[in-house]
Amino acid sequence: MGDSDGAHADLVVRKVTVTPIRARSGDPIRIEVVWMHWGELINNYYESTSANVLANGKVVASMLFSYEFGASLGDEYRHTFIWDTKGVAPGEYRIRAEVPLRLDTTPYDNFLDVKEPLVLFPAGAAFPAGEEQGGSAVTENSYWKKL
């Protein structure tokens, strides 16, 4: 880590989009995550962490992310994860995106839970009456929606 205590490090997960929200087991699921730097970096502070997507508490996609002194207040980062659901059991899945930072001053905004569950139907099965494949679920951090 740099030569600072990281006291001003702050990442905020702002938005998560899941597409499709209704699919069959084996279909790829696209999860777009937007997070931003909302702190002040001093003394060459840096930290590496993972940006993760979880389904029912299990990591299904991840990438290494380094947060460093070159960041500016308000810098936005976005990444699209693809979850390969091949071999995944049908059912409802609660999606969470997280970018945990060890010394974050506000760890409660390092994650965002998608409100609508992702529903996987059996591979090759017809969708129940009234259900269609597709759709999207978008969840935004409520604080940032006000600004």
Coordinates of C-alpha atoms in Angstrom, one line a residue:
M1 CA 0.0 0.0 0.0
G2 CA 1.4 3.5 -0.4
D3 CA 2.7 5.5 2.5
S4 CA -0.7 6.7 3.8
D5 CA -3.2 5.1 6.1
G6 CA -5.9 5.4 3.3
A7 CA -8.1 7.3 5.6
H8 CA -9.8 9.1 2.7
A9 CA -10.3 6.1 0.4
D10 CA -13.9 5.7 -0.6
L11 CA -15.5 3.6 -3.4
V12 CA -19.2 3.6 -4.0
V13 CA -21.1 1.0 -6.1
R14 CA -23.6 3.2 -7.9
K15 CA -25.5 1.1 -10.4
V16 CA -26.0 -2.6 -11.3
T17 CA -27.8 -3.8 -14.5
V18 CA -28.6 -7.5 -15.1
T19 CA -29.6 -8.7 -18.5
P20 CA -31.5 -10.9 -19.1
I21 CA -33.4 -11.2 -15.8
R22 CA -35.3 -14.2 -17.1
A23 CA -33.3 -16.9 -18.8
R24 CA -32.6 -20.6 -19.1
S25 CA -29.8 -22.4 -17.4
G26 CA -26.8 -22.3 -19.8
D27 CA -27.6 -18.8 -21.0
P28 CA -24.9 -16.1 -20.4
I29 CA -26.0 -13.3 -18.0
R30 CA -24.6 -9.8 -18.5
I31 CA -24.0 -7.8 -15.3
E32 CA -22.9 -4.2 -15.8
V33 CA -21.5 -2.6 -12.6
V34 CA -20.7 1.1 -12.2
W35 CA -18.7 2.3 -9.2
M36 CA -16.9 5.5 -8.5
H37 CA -14.2 7.1 -6.4
W38 CA -15.7 9.4 -3.8
G39 CA -12.7 10.0 -1.6
E40 CA -9.5 12.0 -1.5
L41 CA -6.3 10.1 -2.1
I42 CA -3.2 11.4 -0.4
N43 CA 0.4 10.3 -0.1
N44 CA 0.5 7.9 -3.0
Y45 CA -2.1 5.6 -1.4
Y46 CA -3.2 2.6 -3.5
E47 CA -5.0 -0.7 -2.9
S48 CA -5.8 -3.7 -5.0
T49 CA -9.1 -5.5 -4.5
S50 CA -11.6 -7.5 -6.6
A51 CA -14.8 -6.3 -8.1
N52 CA -17.2 -9.2 -7.7
V53 CA -20.6 -10.3 -8.8
L54 CA -22.3 -12.7 -6.4
A55 CA -25.4 -14.9 -7.0
N56 CA -27.1 -16.1 -3.8
G57 CA -23.8 -15.2 -1.9
K58 CA -21.5 -17.1 -4.2
V59 CA -18.9 -15.3 -6.4
V60 CA -19.8 -16.0 -10.0
A61 CA -17.6 -13.4 -11.7
S62 CA -14.7 -11.3 -10.6
M63 CA -11.9 -9.0 -11.7
L64 CA -8.8 -7.5 -10.1
F65 CA -9.1 -3.7 -9.6
S66 CA -6.4 -1.4 -8.4
Y67 CA -7.5 1.9 -6.8
E68 CA -4.6 4.3 -6.8
F69 CA -3.4 7.8 -6.3
G70 CA -4.1 8.8 -9.9
A71 CA -7.8 8.7 -9.1
S72 CA -9.8 11.9 -8.9
L73 CA -13.0 12.6 -6.9
G74 CA -15.9 11.5 -9.0
D75 CA -13.9 9.2 -11.3
E76 CA -16.3 6.5 -12.6
Y77 CA -15.4 2.9 -13.4
R78 CA -17.6 0.4 -15.2
H79 CA -17.2 -3.2 -16.1
T80 CA -19.4 -5.7 -17.8
F81 CA -19.2 -9.2 -16.3
I82 CA -20.6 -12.3 -18.0
W83 CA -21.9 -15.1 -15.9
D84 CA -21.9 -18.4 -17.7
T85 CA -24.8 -20.3 -16.2
K86 CA -24.0 -23.6 -17.9
G87 CA -24.6 -26.3 -15.3
V88 CA -26.3 -23.8 -12.9
A89 CA -29.5 -25.1 -11.3
P90 CA -32.8 -23.5 -12.3
G91 CA -34.2 -21.1 -9.7
E92 CA -34.1 -17.6 -8.4
Y93 CA -30.8 -15.9 -7.8
R94 CA -30.2 -12.7 -5.8
I95 CA -27.4 -10.7 -7.5
R96 CA -25.0 -8.5 -5.6
A97 CA -22.1 -6.4 -7.0
E98 CA -19.3 -5.5 -4.6
V99 CA -16.0 -3.7 -4.7
P100 CA -14.7 -4.1 -1.2
L101 CA -11.9 -1.8 -0.1
R102 CA -10.0 -2.7 3.1
L103 CA -9.6 0.9 4.4
D104 CA -12.8 2.4 2.9
T105 CA -14.3 5.0 5.2
T106 CA -17.8 4.0 4.2
P107 CA -17.9 0.2 3.6
Y108 CA -21.7 0.1 3.6
D109 CA -21.7 1.5 0.0
N110 CA -19.1 -0.9 -1.4
F111 CA -21.9 -3.2 -2.5
L112 CA -25.3 -3.0 -4.2
D113 CA -28.0 -5.7 -4.2
V114 CA -30.3 -6.0 -7.3
K115 CA -33.8 -5.8 -6.1
E116 CA -35.4 -8.1 -8.6
P117 CA -34.2 -11.7 -8.6
L118 CA -32.7 -13.3 -11.7
V119 CA -34.9 -16.3 -12.6
L120 CA -33.3 -19.3 -14.4
F121 CA -35.6 -21.8 -16.0
P122 CA -34.5 -25.3 -17.0
A123 CA -32.5 -25.5 -20.3
G124 CA -34.7 -26.2 -23.2
A125 CA -38.0 -25.8 -21.2
A126 CA -40.7 -23.5 -22.3
F127 CA -41.3 -20.4 -20.2
P128 CA -44.4 -20.5 -18.1
A129 CA -47.5 -18.7 -19.4
G130 CA -47.1 -15.0 -19.0
E131 CA -43.2 -15.2 -18.7
E132 CA -40.8 -14.3 -21.5
Q133 CA -37.1 -14.6 -21.8
G134 CA -35.2 -11.4 -21.5
G135 CA -35.8 -8.2 -19.6
S136 CA -33.4 -6.2 -17.5
A137 CA -33.2 -5.3 -13.8
V138 CA -31.5 -2.0 -12.9
T139 CA -30.7 -1.0 -9.3
E140 CA -29.1 2.3 -8.4
N141 CA -27.7 3.5 -5.1
S142 CA -30.6 5.6 -3.7
Y143 CA -28.2 8.3 -2.5
W144 CA -26.9 9.0 -6.0
K145 CA -30.3 9.0 -7.6
K146 CA -31.2 12.1 -5.6
L147 CA -28.2 14.1 -6.9

